[in-house]
Amino acid sequence: MQKLASYSGEGDFSIGKSMFQNPIESGIFSSLGHHAEVYALPCKRSRVNAPFVFNEEVYKKQKTTIEVLPDECLFEIFRRLDGNQERSSCASVSKRWLMLLSTIRKDEISQTSENKSTHEDLENVNGHLSRSLEGRKATDIRLAAIAVGTASRGGLGKLSIRGNNVARGVTNFGLKAVARGCSSLTGLSLWNLSSVSDEGLIEIANECHHLEKLDLCKISGISNQALVAIANNCPNLTELSIESCSNIGNEGLQAIGQNCRNLKSVSLKNCPLVGDQGIATLMSSTSCSLTKLKLQALNVSDMSLAVIGHYGIAVTDLALTSLSKVTEKGFWVMGHGQGLQKLRSLIVTSCLGLTDIGVEAVGKGCPNLKQFSLRKCAFLSDNGLFSFAKSSISLESLLLEECHRVTQCGILSMLVNRDTKLKSLTLKNCLGFKDLSFKIPSSRCNTLKTLSVHNCPGFGNGSLMSFGQLCPELQHVELTGLHGITDSGFTPLINCCEAGLVKVNVSGCINVTDNVVCEMSKVHGGTLESLNLNGCRSVTDASMVAVASNCLLLNELDVSECGITDFGISALARAVQLNLNVLSVSGCRLVSDKSLPFLLKVGRSLVGLNIQHCHGISNSSVGLLVDRLGNCDILS
């Protein structure tokens, strides 16, 4: 417009020459109607359908970009990229590009680009990377990014997804992206994914033929169909864990057993459709490879235990929990099946069918059993325990929890057995255990090294003295929540332990006093490494002085909620030979800021310090401890 206003009439206009340097300005006059009186040379006007005013903003929007291409064209471009690194770079451009790249299968990549990237990616096919998504981070977008991004960094080997994101959680699309981009996947764990169904897992089976470990938990959308696909396409599967998957049953397990002959570990929990047929086929087909088996809350009967006892020739670890339909006959047949010759660890929990007869049969049929754990077995008594001890001569570790018919007689009868090899004994919440007065036999149990008794209210001084006399080689003693234990019961144990105590835990034994700690420090100060006095309210500074003077090897000390004061901390600081790694004075209300210099001195060797609920220690002192003790984790 400025040129038109300043026109002088001398050669400014000429045929074939525009007076506008910017074509946008010329467009302004092209849209004027026929009533506009503007001077212009006669020329043929371009046809327009309707008047439209062009401006600079509109002109910029008309610029052509790659974004205007449809998905089909972009797909063809992406699959012709030279290598995984280029595809990974393109995936970071936009969400649309990421989603498109995640849909490309390996066999859809152009042959030319595949040849170019072969040398580049030759060392990146091992699948050594691991990724874990939990909660809100478990989305399809993140899975797509993992699928595309890990291809150029060694390949994805293990993927774990723990979902609870209902609004934007993982769906079949995300699993498909992983399947297409992560053919090197060897381990997959899926938990609590309500939007995942057979479709997604079948895609994994079709693309990830190297899968070795599969863990499914609380996924109702997955059925036998997906498990059959896994069985048909993943022959290298070695570990299978299925929990609370209501649509997986016998058909899927039968397919796994028939096709996955390298299967070594199986865990089945709370799957109502799994029955005897599935267990039978699984055991009979993998009898030479299956070493670990766990069955919990399943609708199986005595037949399943009979099959396990016959075909479990390679099983070393067996766990049976809450099998309500299994009776005494099932355990009897399993023990007499003579197939569990290699069984080393057996855990039985909440199985009412395990009686004295069943335990005796298991002892005879499992000659190499070393670890036996019995929890909530209501019908097990002293008779069964004694019979088991006579037949199972290889047993090294025994745990009894909530077995209320077992008494002191049953336990001591095991210990006096001359052929016993028992090294560790643990009793938890056994209400039938009570102190009994009887003559201690002359034979000794020189193999027992560890004794743990937790919350058995009837376990008192009499029981403790009996163990001390029968087991002179005890080194680890753990007595927690036993209010019946006093100095008169613990002191004889201290004097009977000839091998030297190494670890002692008497937390919650409120009647233990300084006398026990002082005696223990004098007798076993040269061997004691860990001492836990948590909750022993009668333990005071006198114990700290004894520990500081006699315990040469002590590295862990817990005096939480004890009667310790600043003087006790100073005694520890003055000990030249003491080299503590962990110290806990949590809840010691008499410890104050006066202990600060002593804590700093003790803290030179500490890696852990607990001063929680020590209200006498100010925030400034805590801050100083944090600054000065850089190598120590401090709880305050």
XYZ file of C-alpha atoms in Angstrom:
636
model
C 0.000 0.000 0.000
C 2.870 2.350 0.682
C 4.153 1.895 -2.873
C 0.776 2.785 -4.322
C 0.525 5.955 -2.269
C 4.023 7.129 -3.248
C 3.758 6.342 -6.924
C 5.445 9.051 -9.026
C 4.521 7.736 -12.470
C 8.085 7.217 -13.623
C 8.700 3.547 -14.404
C 7.321 2.160 -11.199
C 4.863 0.040 -13.150
C 5.856 -2.156 -16.049
C 4.520 -5.197 -17.760
C 5.760 -8.417 -16.184
C 6.970 -6.695 -13.019
C 5.189 -6.652 -9.705
C 5.184 -3.632 -7.511
C 5.044 -5.875 -4.402
C 8.092 -7.609 -3.082
C 5.943 -9.637 -0.698
C 3.358 -11.808 -2.478
C 1.114 -11.613 0.568
C 0.544 -7.911 -0.061
C -0.588 -8.577 -3.619
C -3.131 -11.021 -2.285
C -4.848 -8.208 -0.479
C -6.086 -6.710 -3.759
C -7.029 -10.031 -5.277
C -9.927 -10.254 -2.896
C -11.383 -6.812 -3.491
C -14.781 -6.623 -5.115
C -15.590 -4.994 -8.499
C -16.506 -1.719 -6.838
C -12.918 -1.051 -5.690
C -11.314 1.763 -7.724
C -7.701 0.761 -7.952
C -5.315 1.313 -10.792
C -3.897 -1.897 -12.277
C -2.780 -3.096 -15.650
C -5.303 -5.283 -17.428
C -4.560 -8.950 -16.794
C -6.386 -12.198 -16.554
C -7.622 -12.755 -13.015
C -7.502 -16.143 -11.377
C -10.809 -17.746 -10.638
C -11.823 -17.834 -6.990
C -14.901 -19.473 -5.628
C -15.386 -17.055 -2.765
C -13.700 -13.978 -1.434
C -11.036 -14.734 1.229
C -8.685 -12.339 2.933
C -5.140 -13.742 3.300
C -2.940 -12.605 6.120
C 0.464 -13.616 7.416
C -0.914 -15.991 10.107
C -2.946 -17.954 7.600
C -0.011 -18.094 5.269
C 2.182 -19.662 7.919
C -0.416 -22.345 8.703
C -0.396 -23.504 5.135
C 3.221 -24.663 5.368
C 3.473 -28.400 4.687
C 5.033 -30.670 7.415
C 5.491 -34.405 7.880
C 2.655 -34.381 10.395
C 0.111 -34.099 7.601
C 1.064 -37.579 6.373
C -1.353 -40.332 7.340
C -0.301 -43.109 9.706
C 0.134 -45.533 6.818
C 2.823 -43.360 5.226
C 4.644 -42.735 8.493
C 4.576 -46.472 9.176
C 6.310 -47.140 5.860
C 8.914 -44.476 6.636
C 9.620 -45.753 10.123
C 10.043 -49.355 9.098
C 12.739 -48.299 6.621
C 14.896 -46.525 9.209
C 18.473 -47.822 9.347
C 18.643 -49.029 12.931
C 17.185 -49.222 16.416
C 18.914 -46.020 17.474
C 17.160 -44.055 14.725
C 13.800 -45.536 15.644
C 14.408 -44.717 19.286
C 15.190 -41.098 18.387
C 12.016 -40.779 16.325
C 9.959 -42.167 19.196
C 10.873 -39.150 21.324
C 9.374 -36.685 18.811
C 5.719 -37.129 19.738
C 3.235 -39.500 21.291
C 1.828 -40.278 17.850
C 5.231 -41.323 16.496
C 5.907 -43.386 19.604
C 2.657 -45.302 19.245
C 3.283 -45.915 15.537
C 6.807 -47.169 16.140
C 5.561 -49.512 18.856
C 3.302 -51.276 16.333
C 6.171 -52.346 14.048
C 7.075 -55.986 14.319
C 10.589 -57.208 13.730
C 9.582 -59.050 10.562
C 7.980 -55.857 9.207
C 11.256 -53.900 9.255
C 12.567 -53.357 5.749
C 15.151 -55.931 4.683
C 17.529 -53.216 3.522
C 17.471 -51.321 6.808
C 17.682 -54.575 8.723
C 20.897 -55.487 6.915
C 22.347 -52.044 7.598
C 21.625 -52.296 11.325
C 22.742 -55.897 11.785
C 26.345 -54.993 12.549
C 25.258 -52.081 14.739
C 22.916 -54.187 16.892
C 24.929 -57.407 16.900
C 26.025 -56.917 20.505
C 22.621 -55.687 21.694
C 20.513 -58.828 21.528
C 21.206 -60.398 24.896
C 18.156 -58.970 26.643
C 20.029 -57.989 29.797
C 17.913 -54.944 30.684
C 15.239 -55.023 33.404
C 12.313 -52.663 33.839
C 9.693 -52.379 36.584
C 6.470 -50.333 36.517
C 4.270 -49.855 39.561
C 1.072 -47.971 40.315
C 0.513 -44.853 38.247
C 3.660 -45.461 36.236
C 2.155 -48.612 34.750
C 0.637 -47.263 31.500
C 0.594 -48.219 27.835
C 2.642 -45.144 26.909
C 5.480 -46.155 29.218
C 5.399 -49.709 27.899
C 5.579 -48.420 24.336
C 8.558 -46.232 25.260
C 10.268 -49.207 26.910
C 9.617 -51.413 23.890
C 11.116 -48.928 21.419
C 13.872 -47.538 23.649
C 15.398 -50.748 24.993
C 15.950 -52.177 21.512
C 19.007 -49.930 21.060
C 20.350 -50.559 24.581
C 20.748 -54.300 24.721
C 17.176 -55.513 24.531
C 14.654 -56.009 27.319
C 15.175 -59.179 29.343
C 12.880 -58.833 32.379
C 9.678 -56.828 32.760
C 7.623 -56.444 35.926
C 4.276 -54.601 36.012
C 2.436 -54.005 39.304
C -0.702 -52.168 38.339
C -3.458 -50.418 40.236
C -4.045 -47.543 37.840
C -7.693 -47.999 36.910
C -8.068 -44.851 34.807
C -4.972 -45.191 32.617
C -3.639 -48.643 33.381
C -1.926 -51.179 31.184
C -4.071 -52.778 28.469
C -3.510 -55.290 25.711
C -2.069 -52.495 23.544
C 0.846 -52.085 25.953
C 1.587 -55.810 26.040
C 1.426 -55.954 22.258
C 3.979 -53.145 22.049
C 6.305 -55.107 24.317
C 5.776 -58.269 22.271
C 6.626 -56.527 18.973
C 9.668 -54.666 20.234
C 11.113 -57.009 22.845
C 11.562 -60.439 21.310
C 14.475 -61.014 23.715
C 12.132 -61.019 26.743
C 12.910 -63.859 29.157
C 10.990 -62.854 32.291
C 7.490 -61.349 32.584
C 5.566 -60.529 35.770
C 2.003 -59.149 35.599
C 0.112 -58.218 38.777
C -3.339 -56.736 39.251
C -4.058 -55.670 35.655
C -7.817 -55.546 35.177
C -7.668 -54.449 31.515
C -5.361 -57.217 30.298
C -6.844 -60.311 28.671
C -5.809 -63.314 26.594
C -5.211 -61.101 23.571
C -2.204 -59.372 25.098
C -0.560 -62.486 26.540
C -1.098 -64.440 23.328
C 0.797 -61.712 21.467
C 3.643 -62.125 23.983
C 3.628 -65.866 23.341
C 3.696 -65.395 19.564
C 6.635 -62.964 19.564
C 8.724 -63.718 22.690
C 9.847 -67.305 22.153
C 12.723 -67.000 24.662
C 10.387 -66.533 27.628
C 11.634 -68.476 30.663
C 9.767 -66.996 33.644
C 6.083 -66.085 33.813
C 4.332 -64.641 36.876
C 0.585 -63.892 36.782
C -1.300 -62.503 39.780
C -4.878 -61.230 40.066
C -5.607 -61.094 36.329
C -9.108 -62.403 35.784
C -9.043 -61.646 32.046
C -6.445 -64.325 31.310
C -7.708 -67.855 30.747
C -6.513 -71.248 29.564
C -6.351 -69.950 25.996
C -3.416 -67.668 26.793
C -1.644 -70.346 28.819
C -1.984 -72.806 25.911
C -0.389 -70.210 23.613
C 2.507 -69.831 26.056
C 2.945 -73.592 26.155
C 2.954 -73.906 22.351
C 5.339 -71.029 21.651
C 7.660 -70.828 24.687
C 9.314 -74.235 25.086
C 12.097 -72.761 27.262
C 9.721 -71.879 30.105
C 11.330 -72.866 33.411
C 9.334 -70.965 36.072
C 5.567 -70.497 36.280
C 3.677 -68.696 39.051
C -0.095 -68.205 38.949
C -2.049 -66.566 41.756
C -5.720 -65.572 41.987
C -6.409 -66.048 38.263
C -9.997 -67.292 38.352
C -10.197 -68.376 34.697
C -7.063 -70.529 34.535
C -7.644 -74.223 35.124
C -6.640 -77.750 34.229
C -6.495 -77.265 30.447
C -3.809 -74.609 30.670
C -1.693 -76.602 33.136
C -1.965 -79.723 31.003
C -0.665 -77.814 27.975
C 2.221 -76.406 30.008
C 3.179 -79.842 31.268
C 3.060 -81.454 27.844
C 5.037 -78.773 25.989
C 7.384 -77.154 28.519
C 9.641 -80.064 29.383
C 12.281 -77.802 30.997
C 9.900 -76.574 33.689
C 11.683 -76.398 37.053
C 9.450 -74.327 39.337
C 5.643 -74.090 39.614
C 3.607 -72.060 42.111
C -0.207 -72.224 42.056
C -2.241 -70.202 44.537
C -5.965 -69.559 44.866
C -7.010 -70.737 41.406
C -10.456 -72.352 41.873
C -10.474 -74.092 38.465
C -7.228 -75.974 39.091
C -7.902 -79.565 40.165
C -6.402 -83.009 40.321
C -6.303 -83.489 36.533
C -4.137 -80.437 35.980
C -1.723 -81.373 38.776
C -1.533 -84.977 37.593
C -0.659 -84.095 33.993
C 1.799 -81.429 35.098
C 3.650 -83.769 37.464
C 3.710 -86.791 35.164
C 4.965 -84.752 32.177
C 7.701 -82.846 34.025
C 8.782 -85.516 36.496
C 12.413 -85.339 35.405
C 12.776 -81.557 35.538
C 10.404 -80.085 38.149
C 12.347 -79.267 41.341
C 10.112 -76.736 43.150
C 6.369 -77.017 43.656
C 3.995 -74.828 45.691
C 0.269 -75.500 45.969
C -1.968 -73.177 47.992
C -5.732 -72.866 48.366
C -6.587 -75.216 45.481
C -9.478 -77.640 44.973
C -7.216 -80.685 44.951
C -7.680 -83.935 46.839
C -5.621 -86.887 48.010
C -5.088 -87.863 44.362
C -2.813 -84.885 43.769
C -0.609 -85.783 46.740
C -0.454 -89.379 45.545
C 0.740 -88.180 42.128
C 3.337 -85.927 43.763
C 4.598 -88.813 45.873
C 4.977 -91.016 42.792
C 6.204 -88.625 40.066
C 8.110 -86.060 42.137
C 11.437 -87.761 41.582
C 13.254 -84.467 40.946
C 11.391 -82.319 43.500
C 13.656 -80.770 46.145
C 11.307 -78.096 47.560
C 7.615 -78.689 48.264
C 5.101 -76.323 49.912
C 1.480 -77.309 50.650
C -0.842 -74.661 52.107
C -4.577 -74.584 52.869
C -5.496 -77.763 51.001
C -8.821 -78.324 52.714
C -9.791 -81.441 50.722
C -6.592 -83.345 51.458
C -6.962 -85.919 54.234
C -4.662 -88.122 56.277
C -4.758 -90.676 53.459
C -3.240 -88.198 51.017
C -0.142 -87.561 53.145
C 0.175 -91.281 53.894
C 0.116 -92.184 50.195
C 2.531 -89.353 49.340
C 5.020 -90.644 51.895
C 4.747 -94.240 50.696
C 5.006 -93.300 47.021
C 8.817 -93.494 47.266
C 9.160 -90.751 44.661
C 10.329 -87.936 46.919
C 13.805 -89.295 47.491
C 15.430 -85.952 46.638
C 13.099 -83.792 48.730
C 15.129 -81.469 50.946
C 12.563 -78.850 52.081
C 8.904 -79.419 53.014
C 6.470 -76.738 54.227
C 2.959 -77.701 55.339
C 0.582 -74.941 56.468
C -3.071 -75.108 57.519
C -3.587 -78.668 56.296
C -5.874 -80.487 58.718
C -5.117 -83.775 56.964
C -1.584 -83.828 58.344
C -1.805 -86.069 61.400
C 0.678 -88.193 63.312
C 0.283 -91.026 60.790
C 0.891 -88.692 57.844
C 3.992 -87.138 59.425
C 5.483 -90.561 60.132
C 4.894 -91.629 56.506
C 6.528 -88.453 55.226
C 9.565 -89.091 57.409
C 9.964 -92.601 56.015
C 9.365 -91.609 52.385
C 11.705 -88.590 52.379
C 15.070 -89.852 53.656
C 16.973 -86.747 52.538
C 14.606 -84.181 54.071
C 16.634 -81.445 55.796
C 14.145 -78.613 56.411
C 10.647 -79.242 57.746
C 8.176 -76.437 58.571
C 4.771 -77.175 60.113
C 2.330 -74.296 60.606
C -1.191 -74.503 62.003
C -1.313 -78.283 61.943
C -3.923 -78.807 64.633
C -3.791 -82.622 64.761
C -0.038 -83.043 65.074
C 1.027 -84.249 68.527
C 4.106 -85.477 70.364
C 3.615 -89.041 69.093
C 3.827 -88.001 65.471
C 6.848 -85.826 66.130
C 8.667 -88.653 67.893
C 7.887 -91.125 65.078
C 9.032 -88.625 62.490
C 12.306 -88.009 64.333
C 13.137 -91.737 64.328
C 12.650 -92.125 60.564
C 13.920 -88.768 59.268
C 17.550 -88.955 60.315
C 18.729 -86.277 57.853
C 16.614 -83.465 59.334
C 18.631 -80.334 60.158
C 15.974 -77.625 60.642
C 12.511 -77.872 62.241
C 9.917 -75.100 62.608
C 6.667 -75.529 64.528
C 4.111 -72.698 64.522
C 0.699 -72.848 66.192
C 0.961 -76.608 66.663
C -0.779 -76.561 70.011
C -0.693 -80.321 70.695
C 3.085 -80.394 70.710
C 4.580 -80.177 74.220
C 7.968 -80.138 75.860
C 8.022 -83.944 75.882
C 7.754 -84.216 72.113
C 10.554 -81.732 71.510
C 12.943 -83.223 74.049
C 12.283 -86.727 72.702
C 13.598 -85.555 69.355
C 16.707 -84.057 70.907
C 17.698 -87.181 72.844
C 17.604 -89.307 69.698
C 21.186 -90.403 69.134
C 20.860 -90.369 65.344
C 19.505 -86.832 65.154
C 21.305 -84.245 63.036
C 19.054 -81.362 64.031
C 20.894 -78.027 63.927
C 18.057 -75.481 64.205
C 14.794 -75.546 66.182
C 12.118 -72.823 66.018
C 8.912 -72.676 68.073
C 6.274 -69.980 67.423
C 2.986 -69.440 69.227
C 2.762 -73.019 70.479
C 0.303 -72.804 73.366
C 0.746 -76.428 74.424
C 4.329 -75.869 75.495
C 4.644 -75.816 79.298
C 7.386 -76.364 81.844
C 7.506 -79.964 83.061
C 9.607 -81.447 85.848
C 11.340 -84.680 84.856
C 14.791 -86.163 84.950
C 17.088 -85.068 82.151
C 18.533 -88.093 80.292
C 22.277 -88.553 80.168
C 22.460 -88.351 76.352
C 23.162 -84.957 74.795
C 22.245 -83.297 71.508
C 25.579 -81.981 70.295
C 24.250 -80.941 66.864
C 21.745 -78.234 67.844
C 23.269 -74.792 67.234
C 20.212 -72.527 67.004
C 17.222 -72.253 69.329
C 14.395 -69.790 68.604
C 11.283 -69.502 70.751
C 8.711 -66.784 69.986
C 5.586 -65.949 71.986
C 5.122 -69.322 73.645
C 3.604 -68.241 76.971
C 4.212 -71.608 78.690
C 7.924 -71.638 77.892
C 9.644 -70.697 81.159
C 12.766 -71.245 83.203
C 12.296 -75.019 83.432
C 12.183 -75.443 79.655
C 15.151 -73.143 79.155
C 17.290 -75.028 81.688
C 16.373 -78.311 80.004
C 17.590 -77.041 76.646
C 20.756 -75.766 78.283
C 21.566 -79.173 79.766
C 20.674 -81.147 76.621
C 22.277 -78.826 74.042
C 25.761 -77.691 75.127
C 26.713 -76.580 71.592
C 24.130 -73.793 71.327
C 25.502 -70.626 69.691
C 22.401 -68.727 68.566
C 19.638 -68.186 71.119
C 16.526 -66.155 70.277
C 13.861 -65.816 72.963
C 11.247 -63.146 72.255
C 8.107 -62.212 74.144
C 8.696 -64.775 76.901
C 7.607 -63.198 80.172
C 8.293 -66.402 82.089
C 12.053 -66.207 81.531
C 13.998 -64.744 84.448
C 17.619 -64.601 85.563
C 17.335 -67.919 87.382
C 16.472 -69.725 84.128
C 18.813 -67.896 81.767
C 21.945 -68.032 83.912
C 22.198 -71.891 83.838
C 21.867 -71.779 80.047
C 24.773 -69.316 79.872
C 26.982 -71.602 81.928
C 26.024 -74.753 79.973
C 26.843 -73.444 76.477
C 30.326 -74.810 75.923
C 30.760 -73.642 72.321
C 30.265 -69.973 73.193
C 27.220 -67.852 72.414
C 27.482 -65.810 69.211
C 24.022 -64.254 68.783
C 21.568 -63.627 71.616
C 18.130 -62.027 71.299
C 15.962 -61.656 74.408
C 13.752 -58.825 73.177
C 10.501 -58.557 75.081
C 11.730 -60.664 78.000
C 10.848 -58.027 80.553
C 12.124 -60.009 83.550
C 15.718 -60.270 82.321
C 18.018 -57.961 84.326
C 21.620 -56.753 84.447
C 22.676 -59.991 86.153
C 22.117 -61.986 82.940
C 23.905 -59.456 80.742
C 26.882 -59.182 83.087
C 27.222 -62.968 83.367
C 26.878 -63.408 79.620
C 29.537 -60.763 78.968
C 31.996 -62.462 81.301
C 31.452 -66.033 80.052
C 30.905 -65.396 76.330
C 32.511 -61.985 75.776
C 35.113 -63.521 73.491
C 32.511 -64.971 71.066
C 29.434 -62.730 71.352
C 28.793 -60.791 68.106
C 25.145 -59.695 68.378
C 23.099 -58.785 71.467
C 19.451 -57.664 71.393
C 17.941 -56.449 74.669
C 15.019 -54.541 73.183
C 12.298 -53.992 75.778
C 14.258 -55.386 78.729
C 13.340 -52.536 81.044
C 15.462 -53.792 83.933
C 18.672 -53.524 81.910
C 20.621 -50.415 82.945
C 24.033 -48.795 82.616
C 25.627 -51.664 84.535
C 25.056 -53.885 81.523
C 26.706 -51.312 79.242
C 29.763 -51.221 81.455
C 30.004 -55.034 81.389
C 29.575 -55.142 77.602
C 32.182 -52.422 77.090
C 34.678 -54.232 79.288
C 34.294 -57.834 78.103
C 32.765 -58.071 74.606
C 35.636 -58.021 72.131
C 33.790 -59.024 68.943
C 30.409 -57.369 69.463
C 29.231 -55.528 66.321
C 25.453 -55.263 66.868
C 23.870 -53.930 70.062
C 20.188 -53.115 70.600
C 19.195 -51.583 73.947
C 15.967 -49.943 72.764
C 13.484 -49.091 75.543
C 15.951 -50.042 78.242
C 16.981 -48.054 81.303
C 20.123 -46.703 79.629
C 21.381 -43.185 80.454
C 24.159 -40.929 79.192
C 26.582 -42.769 81.470
C 25.925 -46.035 79.624
C 26.697 -44.386 76.264
C 29.890 -42.928 77.685
C 30.940 -46.402 78.859
C 30.608 -47.695 75.299
C 32.636 -44.759 73.998
C 35.479 -45.440 76.431
C 35.834 -49.083 75.352
C 38.976 -49.286 73.252
C 38.386 -52.791 71.890
C 34.690 -52.272 71.022
C 33.993 -51.871 67.311
C 30.206 -51.585 66.909
C 28.602 -51.491 63.468
C 24.966 -51.124 64.549
C 23.687 -49.419 67.703
C 20.053 -48.846 68.672
C 18.999 -46.767 71.686
C 15.479 -46.117 70.424
C 13.043 -45.164 73.149
C 15.720 -44.609 75.794
C 14.232 -41.498 77.361
C 17.142 -40.940 79.742
C 19.613 -40.433 76.890
C 20.078 -36.699 76.240
C 22.289 -34.195 74.441
C 25.037 -34.965 76.939
C 25.628 -38.181 75.012
C 26.471 -36.286 71.821
C 30.307 -36.449 72.137
C 30.102 -40.126 73.101
C 27.813 -40.963 70.169
C 30.238 -39.163 67.851
C 33.088 -41.286 69.171
C 31.171 -44.559 68.949
C 29.856 -43.527 65.533
C 33.276 -43.708 63.896
C 32.709 -47.390 63.210
C 28.906 -47.350 62.922
C 26.962 -47.961 59.724
C 23.589 -47.765 61.487
C 22.370 -45.697 64.461
C 18.793 -45.651 65.774
C 17.918 -42.756 68.102
C 14.193 -42.642 67.427
C 11.936 -41.557 70.303
C 14.916 -40.316 72.317
C 13.191 -37.127 73.389
C 16.233 -35.951 75.324
C 18.240 -35.547 72.106
C 17.484 -32.219 70.408
C 17.117 -31.603 66.693
C 20.359 -29.649 66.607
C 22.236 -32.620 68.043
C 20.641 -34.915 65.486
C 21.727 -32.566 62.722
C 25.277 -32.538 64.039
C 25.327 -36.344 64.116
C 24.114 -36.488 60.527
C 26.830 -34.042 59.428
C 29.691 -35.677 61.316
C 28.771 -39.340 60.695
C 28.603 -39.347 56.927
C 28.988 -43.120 56.545
C 26.266 -43.937 59.080
C 22.528 -44.283 58.408
C 20.754 -42.485 61.249
C 17.124 -43.045 62.226
C 15.796 -40.163 64.309
